[in-house]
């Protein structure tokens, strides 16, 4: 029997040195367009995702599409382990032996929709308009925030071929532009990307809660070039 949380899941550069060196230099176009590849070149990263229904923390390999993540959700005392191996996701409740495969295109379970860190970075490639929102700190690191308008067709076309299926899965057929907010540090690395949890909203801005806040996932790239254990395809049910 698949555990309750698994069922729900289905439906700083390196840490040394001071990174509070101000935000990136250059025009918004220069900063934003170089950010995806600069971030992906960092090797590994500690990540933290905060979504409306769940969150995860752990480490990912930005190049090999591997990840070792711990997932927690409100109302579930026992967390889940989420492995990503070459872009394919596998989930199990912590302590159980067998994993449940999530598929080879979108490694994130439904409860974490919008939190695929690789696809979220590739969305930035579709930028067609940029608004600079000013400076601020993300996880103790100085950044500048940008609200970008993303064109889905451009994002898909400019994403490397091996990752295009994942970004298509994230966009879920959307063809009209939409807004994403990103925070970029002085080394032109994305420190946070805020992505809608679904793409069926009629306007350019995401759906909102009753309090007016957007229904989004925040994915933080907390630290780069961190140690990470090797992952392999686990035993599955």
PDB file of N, CA and C in Angstrom, residues 53-154:
ATOM      1  N   UNK A  53       1.271  23.718  -0.793  1.00  0.00           N
ATOM      2  CA  UNK A  53       0.855  22.473  -0.159  1.00  0.00           C
ATOM      3  C   UNK A  53       1.998  21.650   0.426  1.00  0.00           C
ATOM      4  N   UNK A  54       3.235  22.008   0.103  1.00  0.00           N
ATOM      5  CA  UNK A  54       4.377  21.221   0.575  1.00  0.00           C
ATOM      6  C   UNK A  54       5.651  22.011   0.371  1.00  0.00           C
ATOM      7  N   UNK A  55       6.744  21.487   0.896  1.00  0.00           N
ATOM      8  CA  UNK A  55       8.048  22.096   0.669  1.00  0.00           C
ATOM      9  C   UNK A  55       9.100  20.990   0.612  1.00  0.00           C
ATOM     10  N   UNK A  56      10.260  21.336   0.053  1.00  0.00           N
ATOM     11  CA  UNK A  56      11.362  20.383   0.071  1.00  0.00           C
ATOM     12  C   UNK A  56      12.670  21.115   0.315  1.00  0.00           C
ATOM     13  N   UNK A  57      13.648  20.358   0.786  1.00  0.00           N
ATOM     14  CA  UNK A  57      15.004  20.857   0.928  1.00  0.00           C
ATOM     15  C   UNK A  57      15.962  19.721   0.619  1.00  0.00           C
ATOM     16  N   UNK A  58      17.141  20.067   0.129  1.00  0.00           N
ATOM     17  CA  UNK A  58      18.123  19.033  -0.208  1.00  0.00           C
ATOM     18  C   UNK A  58      19.141  19.571  -1.171  1.00  0.00           C
ATOM     19  N   UNK A  59      19.787  18.669  -1.904  1.00  0.00           N
ATOM     20  CA  UNK A  59      20.829  19.051  -2.845  1.00  0.00           C
ATOM     21  C   UNK A  59      20.496  18.529  -4.233  1.00  0.00           C
ATOM     22  N   UNK A  60      20.952  19.285  -5.240  1.00  0.00           N
ATOM     23  CA  UNK A  60      20.748  18.875  -6.621  1.00  0.00           C
ATOM     24  C   UNK A  60      22.046  19.056  -7.391  1.00  0.00           C
ATOM     25  N   UNK A  61      22.197  18.272  -8.447  1.00  0.00           N
ATOM     26  CA  UNK A  61      23.272  18.471  -9.403  1.00  0.00           C
ATOM     27  C   UNK A  61      22.670  19.196 -10.602  1.00  0.00           C
ATOM     28  N   UNK A  62      23.114  20.408 -10.825  1.00  0.00           N
ATOM     29  CA  UNK A  62      22.520  21.250 -11.849  1.00  0.00           C
ATOM     30  C   UNK A  62      22.814  20.757 -13.260  1.00  0.00           C
ATOM     31  N   UNK A  63      23.846  19.945 -13.403  1.00  0.00           N
ATOM     32  CA  UNK A  63      24.249  19.469 -14.730  1.00  0.00           C
ATOM     33  C   UNK A  63      23.668  18.117 -15.080  1.00  0.00           C
ATOM     34  N   UNK A  64      23.639  17.202 -14.121  1.00  0.00           N
ATOM     35  CA  UNK A  64      23.203  15.834 -14.405  1.00  0.00           C
ATOM     36  C   UNK A  64      21.726  15.595 -14.116  1.00  0.00           C
ATOM     37  N   UNK A  65      21.020  16.617 -13.614  1.00  0.00           N
ATOM     38  CA  UNK A  65      19.594  16.501 -13.287  1.00  0.00           C
ATOM     39  C   UNK A  65      19.349  15.454 -12.222  1.00  0.00           C
ATOM     40  N   UNK A  66      20.231  15.410 -11.234  1.00  0.00           N
ATOM     41  CA  UNK A  66      20.076  14.527 -10.084  1.00  0.00           C
ATOM     42  C   UNK A  66      19.705  15.349  -8.856  1.00  0.00           C
ATOM     43  N   UNK A  67      18.955  14.734  -7.942  1.00  0.00           N
ATOM     44  CA  UNK A  67      18.592  15.421  -6.721  1.00  0.00           C
ATOM     45  C   UNK A  67      18.289  14.466  -5.595  1.00  0.00           C
ATOM     46  N   UNK A  68      18.554  14.912  -4.385  1.00  0.00           N
ATOM     47  CA  UNK A  68      18.271  14.151  -3.173  1.00  0.00           C
ATOM     48  C   UNK A  68      17.534  15.095  -2.229  1.00  0.00           C
ATOM     49  N   UNK A  69      16.201  14.962  -2.155  1.00  0.00           N
ATOM     50  CA  UNK A  69      15.359  15.951  -1.513  1.00  0.00           C
ATOM     51  C   UNK A  69      14.481  15.327  -0.439  1.00  0.00           C
ATOM     52  N   UNK A  70      14.265  16.085   0.640  1.00  0.00           N
ATOM     53  CA  UNK A  70      13.343  15.691   1.704  1.00  0.00           C
ATOM     54  C   UNK A  70      12.098  16.564   1.593  1.00  0.00           C
ATOM     55  N   UNK A  71      10.936  15.919   1.505  1.00  0.00           N
ATOM     56  CA  UNK A  71       9.666  16.612   1.298  1.00  0.00           C
ATOM     57  C   UNK A  71       8.821  16.541   2.557  1.00  0.00           C
ATOM     58  N   UNK A  72       8.220  17.656   2.906  1.00  0.00           N
ATOM     59  CA  UNK A  72       7.289  17.670   4.036  1.00  0.00           C
ATOM     60  C   UNK A  72       6.015  18.399   3.612  1.00  0.00           C
ATOM     61  N   UNK A  73       4.908  17.990   4.211  1.00  0.00           N
ATOM     62  CA  UNK A  73       3.620  18.585   3.900  1.00  0.00           C
ATOM     63  C   UNK A  73       2.822  18.739   5.182  1.00  0.00           C
ATOM     64  N   UNK A  74       2.042  19.809   5.326  1.00  0.00           N
ATOM     65  CA  UNK A  74       1.232  19.996   6.531  1.00  0.00           C
ATOM     66  C   UNK A  74       0.305  18.809   6.777  1.00  0.00           C
ATOM     67  N   UNK A  75       0.233  18.382   8.015  1.00  0.00           N
ATOM     68  CA  UNK A  75      -0.648  17.292   8.372  1.00  0.00           C
ATOM     69  C   UNK A  75      -0.038  15.913   8.219  1.00  0.00           C
ATOM     70  N   UNK A  76       1.181  15.842   7.700  1.00  0.00           N
ATOM     71  CA  UNK A  76       1.873  14.563   7.566  1.00  0.00           C
ATOM     72  C   UNK A  76       3.102  14.565   8.449  1.00  0.00           C
ATOM     73  N   UNK A  77       3.044  13.771   9.518  1.00  0.00           N
ATOM     74  CA  UNK A  77       4.152  13.744  10.471  1.00  0.00           C
ATOM     75  C   UNK A  77       5.397  13.156   9.836  1.00  0.00           C
ATOM     76  N   UNK A  78       5.215  12.147   9.023  1.00  0.00           N
ATOM     77  CA  UNK A  78       6.340  11.463   8.401  1.00  0.00           C
ATOM     78  C   UNK A  78       6.647  12.085   7.043  1.00  0.00           C
ATOM     79  N   UNK A  79       7.861  12.596   6.837  1.00  0.00           N
ATOM     80  CA  UNK A  79       8.192  13.209   5.552  1.00  0.00           C
ATOM     81  C   UNK A  79       8.410  12.169   4.461  1.00  0.00           C
ATOM     82  N   UNK A  80       8.684  12.643   3.274  1.00  0.00           N
ATOM     83  CA  UNK A  80       8.961  11.757   2.148  1.00  0.00           C
ATOM     84  C   UNK A  80      10.340  12.063   1.584  1.00  0.00           C
ATOM     85  N   UNK A  81      10.936  11.057   0.956  1.00  0.00           N
ATOM     86  CA  UNK A  81      12.202  11.224   0.255  1.00  0.00           C
ATOM     87  C   UNK A  81      11.906  11.268  -1.244  1.00  0.00           C
ATOM     88  N   UNK A  82      12.471  12.266  -1.903  1.00  0.00           N
ATOM     89  CA  UNK A  82      12.300  12.418  -3.346  1.00  0.00           C
ATOM     90  C   UNK A  82      13.671  12.357  -4.002  1.00  0.00           C
ATOM     91  N   UNK A  83      13.893  11.325  -4.804  1.00  0.00           N
ATOM     92  CA  UNK A  83      15.128  11.201  -5.570  1.00  0.00           C
ATOM     93  C   UNK A  83      14.851  11.603  -7.013  1.00  0.00           C
ATOM     94  N   UNK A  84      15.770  12.363  -7.582  1.00  0.00           N
ATOM     95  CA  UNK A  84      15.716  12.693  -9.002  1.00  0.00           C
ATOM     96  C   UNK A  84      16.987  12.129  -9.627  1.00  0.00           C
ATOM     97  N   UNK A  85      16.813  11.255 -10.597  1.00  0.00           N
ATOM     98  CA  UNK A  85      17.950  10.585 -11.234  1.00  0.00           C
ATOM     99  C   UNK A  85      17.874  10.840 -12.737  1.00  0.00           C
ATOM    100  N   UNK A  86      18.770  11.674 -13.225  1.00  0.00           N
ATOM    101  CA  UNK A  86      18.759  11.992 -14.648  1.00  0.00           C
ATOM    102  C   UNK A  86      17.472  12.630 -15.109  1.00  0.00           C
ATOM    103  N   UNK A  87      16.818  13.378 -14.223  1.00  0.00           N
ATOM    104  CA  UNK A  87      15.571  14.059 -14.565  1.00  0.00           C
ATOM    105  C   UNK A  87      14.318  13.277 -14.253  1.00  0.00           C
ATOM    106  N   UNK A  88      14.429  12.022 -13.819  1.00  0.00           N
ATOM    107  CA  UNK A  88      13.270  11.199 -13.459  1.00  0.00           C
ATOM    108  C   UNK A  88      13.098  11.198 -11.950  1.00  0.00           C
ATOM    109  N   UNK A  89      11.861  11.314 -11.498  1.00  0.00           N
ATOM    110  CA  UNK A  89      11.583  11.402 -10.074  1.00  0.00           C
ATOM    111  C   UNK A  89      11.094  10.095  -9.473  1.00  0.00           C
ATOM    112  N   UNK A  90      11.474   9.872  -8.197  1.00  0.00           N
ATOM    113  CA  UNK A  90      11.048   8.688  -7.438  1.00  0.00           C
ATOM    114  C   UNK A  90      10.774   9.141  -6.015  1.00  0.00           C
ATOM    115  N   UNK A  91       9.638   8.729  -5.453  1.00  0.00           N
ATOM    116  CA  UNK A  91       9.258   9.190  -4.129  1.00  0.00           C
ATOM    117  C   UNK A  91       8.895   8.020  -3.227  1.00  0.00           C
ATOM    118  N   UNK A  92       9.225   8.144  -1.951  1.00  0.00           N
ATOM    119  CA  UNK A  92       8.831   7.163  -0.947  1.00  0.00           C
ATOM    120  C   UNK A  92       8.678   7.879   0.383  1.00  0.00           C
ATOM    121  N   UNK A  93       7.874   7.317   1.252  1.00  0.00           N
ATOM    122  CA  UNK A  93       7.797   7.858   2.595  1.00  0.00           C
ATOM    123  C   UNK A  93       9.064   7.457   3.343  1.00  0.00           C
ATOM    124  N   UNK A  94       9.632   8.399   4.085  1.00  0.00           N
ATOM    125  CA  UNK A  94      10.911   8.176   4.747  1.00  0.00           C
ATOM    126  C   UNK A  94      10.892   6.895   5.573  1.00  0.00           C
ATOM    127  N   UNK A  95      11.898   6.042   5.361  1.00  0.00           N
ATOM    128  CA  UNK A  95      12.006   4.792   6.097  1.00  0.00           C
ATOM    129  C   UNK A  95      11.486   3.594   5.342  1.00  0.00           C
ATOM    130  N   UNK A  96      10.647   3.806   4.323  1.00  0.00           N
ATOM    131  CA  UNK A  96      10.159   2.695   3.516  1.00  0.00           C
ATOM    132  C   UNK A  96      11.221   2.300   2.492  1.00  0.00           C
ATOM    133  N   UNK A  97      11.131   1.085   2.008  1.00  0.00           N
ATOM    134  CA  UNK A  97      12.169   0.578   1.112  1.00  0.00           C
ATOM    135  C   UNK A  97      11.907   0.911  -0.348  1.00  0.00           C
ATOM    136  N   UNK A  98      10.678   0.756  -0.794  1.00  0.00           N
ATOM    137  CA  UNK A  98      10.376   0.909  -2.212  1.00  0.00           C
ATOM    138  C   UNK A  98       9.953   2.334  -2.547  1.00  0.00           C
ATOM    139  N   UNK A  99      10.333   2.767  -3.719  1.00  0.00           N
ATOM    140  CA  UNK A  99       9.959   4.089  -4.232  1.00  0.00           C
ATOM    141  C   UNK A  99       8.866   3.951  -5.283  1.00  0.00           C
ATOM    142  N   UNK A 100       8.115   5.034  -5.467  1.00  0.00           N
ATOM    143  CA  UNK A 100       7.101   5.069  -6.517  1.00  0.00           C
ATOM    144  C   UNK A 100       7.612   5.982  -7.627  1.00  0.00           C
ATOM    145  N   UNK A 101       7.701   5.502  -8.868  1.00  0.00           N
ATOM    146  CA  UNK A 101       8.217   6.333  -9.957  1.00  0.00           C
ATOM    147  C   UNK A 101       7.222   7.426 -10.354  1.00  0.00           C
ATOM    148  N   UNK A 102       7.740   8.617 -10.589  1.00  0.00           N
ATOM    149  CA  UNK A 102       6.906   9.757 -10.967  1.00  0.00           C
ATOM    150  C   UNK A 102       6.972  10.052 -12.456  1.00  0.00           C
ATOM    151  N   UNK A 103       7.821   9.374 -13.181  1.00  0.00           N
ATOM    152  CA  UNK A 103       7.956   9.615 -14.618  1.00  0.00           C
ATOM    153  C   UNK A 103       9.289  10.255 -14.940  1.00  0.00           C
ATOM    154  N   UNK A 104       9.638  10.236 -16.208  1.00  0.00           N
ATOM    155  CA  UNK A 104      10.957  10.692 -16.638  1.00  0.00           C
ATOM    156  C   UNK A 104      10.959  12.100 -17.206  1.00  0.00           C
ATOM    157  N   UNK A 105       9.801  12.751 -17.290  1.00  0.00           N
ATOM    158  CA  UNK A 105       9.744  14.098 -17.868  1.00  0.00           C
ATOM    159  C   UNK A 105       9.675  15.157 -16.788  1.00  0.00           C
ATOM    160  N   UNK A 106       8.697  15.060 -15.911  1.00  0.00           N
ATOM    161  CA  UNK A 106       8.547  16.012 -14.807  1.00  0.00           C
ATOM    162  C   UNK A 106       8.862  15.279 -13.507  1.00  0.00           C
ATOM    163  N   UNK A 107       9.988  15.607 -12.847  1.00  0.00           N
ATOM    164  CA  UNK A 107      10.370  14.848 -11.654  1.00  0.00           C
ATOM    165  C   UNK A 107       9.607  15.238 -10.399  1.00  0.00           C
ATOM    166  N   UNK A 108       8.807  16.298 -10.465  1.00  0.00           N
ATOM    167  CA  UNK A 108       8.118  16.793  -9.277  1.00  0.00           C
ATOM    168  C   UNK A 108       6.713  16.213  -9.162  1.00  0.00           C
ATOM    169  N   UNK A 109       6.314  15.781  -7.985  1.00  0.00           N
ATOM    170  CA  UNK A 109       4.936  15.320  -7.775  1.00  0.00           C
ATOM    171  C   UNK A 109       3.958  16.490  -7.850  1.00  0.00           C
ATOM    172  N   UNK A 110       2.694  16.177  -8.022  1.00  0.00           N
ATOM    173  CA  UNK A 110       1.668  17.207  -8.205  1.00  0.00           C
ATOM    174  C   UNK A 110       1.639  18.206  -7.059  1.00  0.00           C
ATOM    175  N   UNK A 111       1.859  17.730  -5.856  1.00  0.00           N
ATOM    176  CA  UNK A 111       1.800  18.596  -4.681  1.00  0.00           C
ATOM    177  C   UNK A 111       2.923  19.644  -4.687  1.00  0.00           C
ATOM    178  N   UNK A 112       3.925  19.436  -5.524  1.00  0.00           N
ATOM    179  CA  UNK A 112       5.045  20.372  -5.655  1.00  0.00           C
ATOM    180  C   UNK A 112       5.096  20.986  -7.052  1.00  0.00           C
ATOM    181  N   UNK A 113       3.956  21.087  -7.720  1.00  0.00           N
ATOM    182  CA  UNK A 113       3.906  21.655  -9.064  1.00  0.00           C
ATOM    183  C   UNK A 113       4.506  23.062  -9.072  1.00  0.00           C
ATOM    184  N   UNK A 114       5.345  23.317 -10.060  1.00  0.00           N
ATOM    185  CA  UNK A 114       6.000  24.617 -10.178  1.00  0.00           C
ATOM    186  C   UNK A 114       7.356  24.682  -9.520  1.00  0.00           C
ATOM    187  N   UNK A 115       7.830  23.570  -8.948  1.00  0.00           N
ATOM    188  CA  UNK A 115       9.073  23.608  -8.173  1.00  0.00           C
ATOM    189  C   UNK A 115      10.232  22.852  -8.812  1.00  0.00           C
ATOM    190  N   UNK A 116      10.109  22.467 -10.081  1.00  0.00           N
ATOM    191  CA  UNK A 116      11.220  21.811 -10.774  1.00  0.00           C
ATOM    192  C   UNK A 116      12.335  22.841 -10.952  1.00  0.00           C
ATOM    193  N   UNK A 117      13.450  22.729 -10.233  1.00  0.00           N
ATOM    194  CA  UNK A 117      14.459  23.809 -10.267  1.00  0.00           C
ATOM    195  C   UNK A 117      15.098  23.991 -11.630  1.00  0.00           C
ATOM    196  N   UNK A 118      15.255  22.897 -12.400  1.00  0.00           N
ATOM    197  CA  UNK A 118      15.866  23.008 -13.724  1.00  0.00           C
ATOM    198  C   UNK A 118      14.909  23.685 -14.707  1.00  0.00           C
ATOM    199  N   UNK A 119      13.665  23.263 -14.735  1.00  0.00           N
ATOM    200  CA  UNK A 119      12.685  23.870 -15.636  1.00  0.00           C
ATOM    201  C   UNK A 119      12.426  25.326 -15.254  1.00  0.00           C
ATOM    202  N   UNK A 120      12.418  25.616 -13.965  1.00  0.00           N
ATOM    203  CA  UNK A 120      12.198  26.997 -13.529  1.00  0.00           C
ATOM    204  C   UNK A 120      13.298  27.917 -14.045  1.00  0.00           C
ATOM    205  N   UNK A 121      14.537  27.442 -14.013  1.00  0.00           N
ATOM    206  CA  UNK A 121      15.638  28.241 -14.569  1.00  0.00           C
ATOM    207  C   UNK A 121      15.469  28.412 -16.080  1.00  0.00           C
ATOM    208  N   UNK A 122      15.036  27.368 -16.752  1.00  0.00           N
ATOM    209  CA  UNK A 122      14.867  27.466 -18.202  1.00  0.00           C
ATOM    210  C   UNK A 122      13.733  28.410 -18.592  1.00  0.00           C
ATOM    211  N   UNK A 123      12.756  28.588 -17.723  1.00  0.00           N
ATOM    212  CA  UNK A 123      11.692  29.552 -18.021  1.00  0.00           C
ATOM    213  C   UNK A 123      12.263  30.942 -18.281  1.00  0.00           C
ATOM    214  N   UNK A 124      13.340  31.280 -17.594  1.00  0.00           N
ATOM    215  CA  UNK A 124      13.916  32.622 -17.704  1.00  0.00           C
ATOM    216  C   UNK A 124      14.391  32.891 -19.125  1.00  0.00           C
ATOM    217  N   UNK A 125      14.682  31.844 -19.873  1.00  0.00           N
ATOM    218  CA  UNK A 125      15.120  32.009 -21.262  1.00  0.00           C
ATOM    219  C   UNK A 125      14.035  32.630 -22.133  1.00  0.00           C
ATOM    220  N   UNK A 126      12.802  32.568 -21.667  1.00  0.00           N
ATOM    221  CA  UNK A 126      11.692  33.128 -22.434  1.00  0.00           C
ATOM    222  C   UNK A 126      11.392  34.579 -22.119  1.00  0.00           C
ATOM    223  N   UNK A 127      12.302  35.263 -21.441  1.00  0.00           N
ATOM    224  CA  UNK A 127      12.060  36.645 -21.025  1.00  0.00           C
ATOM    225  C   UNK A 127      11.895  37.580 -22.220  1.00  0.00           C
ATOM    226  N   UNK A 128      10.796  38.336 -22.220  1.00  0.00           N
ATOM    227  CA  UNK A 128      10.544  39.330 -23.276  1.00  0.00           C
ATOM    228  C   UNK A 128      10.349  40.730 -22.707  1.00  0.00           C
ATOM    229  N   UNK A 129      10.213  40.839 -21.398  1.00  0.00           N
ATOM    230  CA  UNK A 129      10.090  42.154 -20.751  1.00  0.00           C
ATOM    231  C   UNK A 129      10.580  42.018 -19.321  1.00  0.00           C
ATOM    232  N   UNK A 130      11.292  43.052 -18.831  1.00  0.00           N
ATOM    233  CA  UNK A 130      11.894  42.990 -17.501  1.00  0.00           C
ATOM    234  C   UNK A 130      11.579  44.267 -16.738  1.00  0.00           C
ATOM    235  N   UNK A 131      11.167  44.105 -15.480  1.00  0.00           N
ATOM    236  CA  UNK A 131      10.983  45.219 -14.562  1.00  0.00           C
ATOM    237  C   UNK A 131      11.871  44.982 -13.353  1.00  0.00           C
ATOM    238  N   UNK A 132      12.793  45.914 -13.089  1.00  0.00           N
ATOM    239  CA  UNK A 132      13.666  45.790 -11.923  1.00  0.00           C
ATOM    240  C   UNK A 132      12.922  46.251 -10.685  1.00  0.00           C
ATOM    241  N   UNK A 133      12.871  45.377  -9.669  1.00  0.00           N
ATOM    242  CA  UNK A 133      12.091  45.661  -8.464  1.00  0.00           C
ATOM    243  C   UNK A 133      12.932  46.178  -7.302  1.00  0.00           C
ATOM    244  N   UNK A 134      14.259  46.268  -7.473  1.00  0.00           N
ATOM    245  CA  UNK A 134      15.103  46.763  -6.393  1.00  0.00           C
ATOM    246  C   UNK A 134      15.812  45.648  -5.654  1.00  0.00           C
ATOM    247  N   UNK A 135      16.622  46.041  -4.681  1.00  0.00           N
ATOM    248  CA  UNK A 135      17.472  45.094  -3.973  1.00  0.00           C
ATOM    249  C   UNK A 135      16.816  44.471  -2.767  1.00  0.00           C
ATOM    250  N   UNK A 136      17.407  43.381  -2.300  1.00  0.00           N
ATOM    251  CA  UNK A 136      16.941  42.691  -1.110  1.00  0.00           C
ATOM    252  C   UNK A 136      17.785  41.467  -0.873  1.00  0.00           C
ATOM    253  N   UNK A 137      17.657  40.869   0.301  1.00  0.00           N
ATOM    254  CA  UNK A 137      18.430  39.679   0.637  1.00  0.00           C
ATOM    255  C   UNK A 137      17.581  38.421   0.499  1.00  0.00           C
ATOM    256  N   UNK A 138      18.193  37.390  -0.045  1.00  0.00           N
ATOM    257  CA  UNK A 138      17.599  36.054  -0.113  1.00  0.00           C
ATOM    258  C   UNK A 138      18.553  35.106   0.598  1.00  0.00           C
ATOM    259  N   UNK A 139      18.085  34.493   1.666  1.00  0.00           N
ATOM    260  CA  UNK A 139      18.914  33.559   2.447  1.00  0.00           C
ATOM    261  C   UNK A 139      20.247  34.192   2.841  1.00  0.00           C
ATOM    262  N   UNK A 140      20.194  35.494   3.181  1.00  0.00           N
ATOM    263  CA  UNK A 140      21.372  36.213   3.642  1.00  0.00           C
ATOM    264  C   UNK A 140      22.279  36.729   2.548  1.00  0.00           C
ATOM    265  N   UNK A 141      21.873  36.592   1.295  1.00  0.00           N
ATOM    266  CA  UNK A 141      22.696  37.013   0.157  1.00  0.00           C
ATOM    267  C   UNK A 141      22.035  38.217  -0.522  1.00  0.00           C
ATOM    268  N   UNK A 142      22.837  39.231  -0.839  1.00  0.00           N
ATOM    269  CA  UNK A 142      22.323  40.421  -1.511  1.00  0.00           C
ATOM    270  C   UNK A 142      21.932  40.092  -2.944  1.00  0.00           C
ATOM    271  N   UNK A 143      20.772  40.561  -3.353  1.00  0.00           N
ATOM    272  CA  UNK A 143      20.265  40.299  -4.701  1.00  0.00           C
ATOM    273  C   UNK A 143      19.527  41.526  -5.226  1.00  0.00           C
ATOM    274  N   UNK A 144      19.211  41.480  -6.500  1.00  0.00           N
ATOM    275  CA  UNK A 144      18.235  42.384  -7.093  1.00  0.00           C
ATOM    276  C   UNK A 144      17.093  41.529  -7.628  1.00  0.00           C
ATOM    277  N   UNK A 145      15.886  41.994  -7.406  1.00  0.00           N
ATOM    278  CA  UNK A 145      14.693  41.281  -7.842  1.00  0.00           C
ATOM    279  C   UNK A 145      14.213  41.833  -9.184  1.00  0.00           C
ATOM    280  N   UNK A 146      13.771  40.925 -10.051  1.00  0.00           N
ATOM    281  CA  UNK A 146      13.244  41.310 -11.357  1.00  0.00           C
ATOM    282  C   UNK A 146      11.928  40.583 -11.591  1.00  0.00           C
ATOM    283  N   UNK A 147      10.927  41.303 -12.061  1.00  0.00           N
ATOM    284  CA  UNK A 147       9.699  40.684 -12.545  1.00  0.00           C
ATOM    285  C   UNK A 147       9.804  40.592 -14.055  1.00  0.00           C
ATOM    286  N   UNK A 148       9.689  39.386 -14.573  1.00  0.00           N
ATOM    287  CA  UNK A 148       9.865  39.178 -16.008  1.00  0.00           C
ATOM    288  C   UNK A 148       8.581  38.658 -16.639  1.00  0.00           C
ATOM    289  N   UNK A 149       8.349  39.074 -17.867  1.00  0.00           N
ATOM    290  CA  UNK A 149       7.290  38.476 -18.676  1.00  0.00           C
ATOM    291  C   UNK A 149       7.917  37.370 -19.507  1.00  0.00           C
ATOM    292  N   UNK A 150       7.352  36.177 -19.421  1.00  0.00           N
ATOM    293  CA  UNK A 150       7.898  35.010 -20.099  1.00  0.00           C
ATOM    294  C   UNK A 150       7.000  34.631 -21.268  1.00  0.00           C
ATOM    295  N   UNK A 151       7.612  34.466 -22.432  1.00  0.00           N
ATOM    296  CA  UNK A 151       6.906  33.949 -23.597  1.00  0.00           C
ATOM    297  C   UNK A 151       7.160  32.442 -23.680  1.00  0.00           C
ATOM    298  N   UNK A 152       6.127  31.618 -23.544  1.00  0.00           N
ATOM    299  CA  UNK A 152       6.336  30.166 -23.519  1.00  0.00           C
ATOM    300  C   UNK A 152       7.060  29.611 -24.741  1.00  0.00           C
ATOM    301  N   UNK A 153       6.701  30.085 -25.924  1.00  0.00           N
ATOM    302  CA  UNK A 153       7.329  29.559 -27.131  1.00  0.00           C
ATOM    303  C   UNK A 153       8.828  29.860 -27.147  1.00  0.00           C
ATOM    304  N   UNK A 154       9.191  31.056 -26.727  1.00  0.00           N
ATOM    305  CA  UNK A 154      10.609  31.408 -26.682  1.00  0.00           C
ATOM    306  C   UNK A 154      11.343  30.590 -25.630  1.00  0.00           C
TER     307      UNK A 154
END
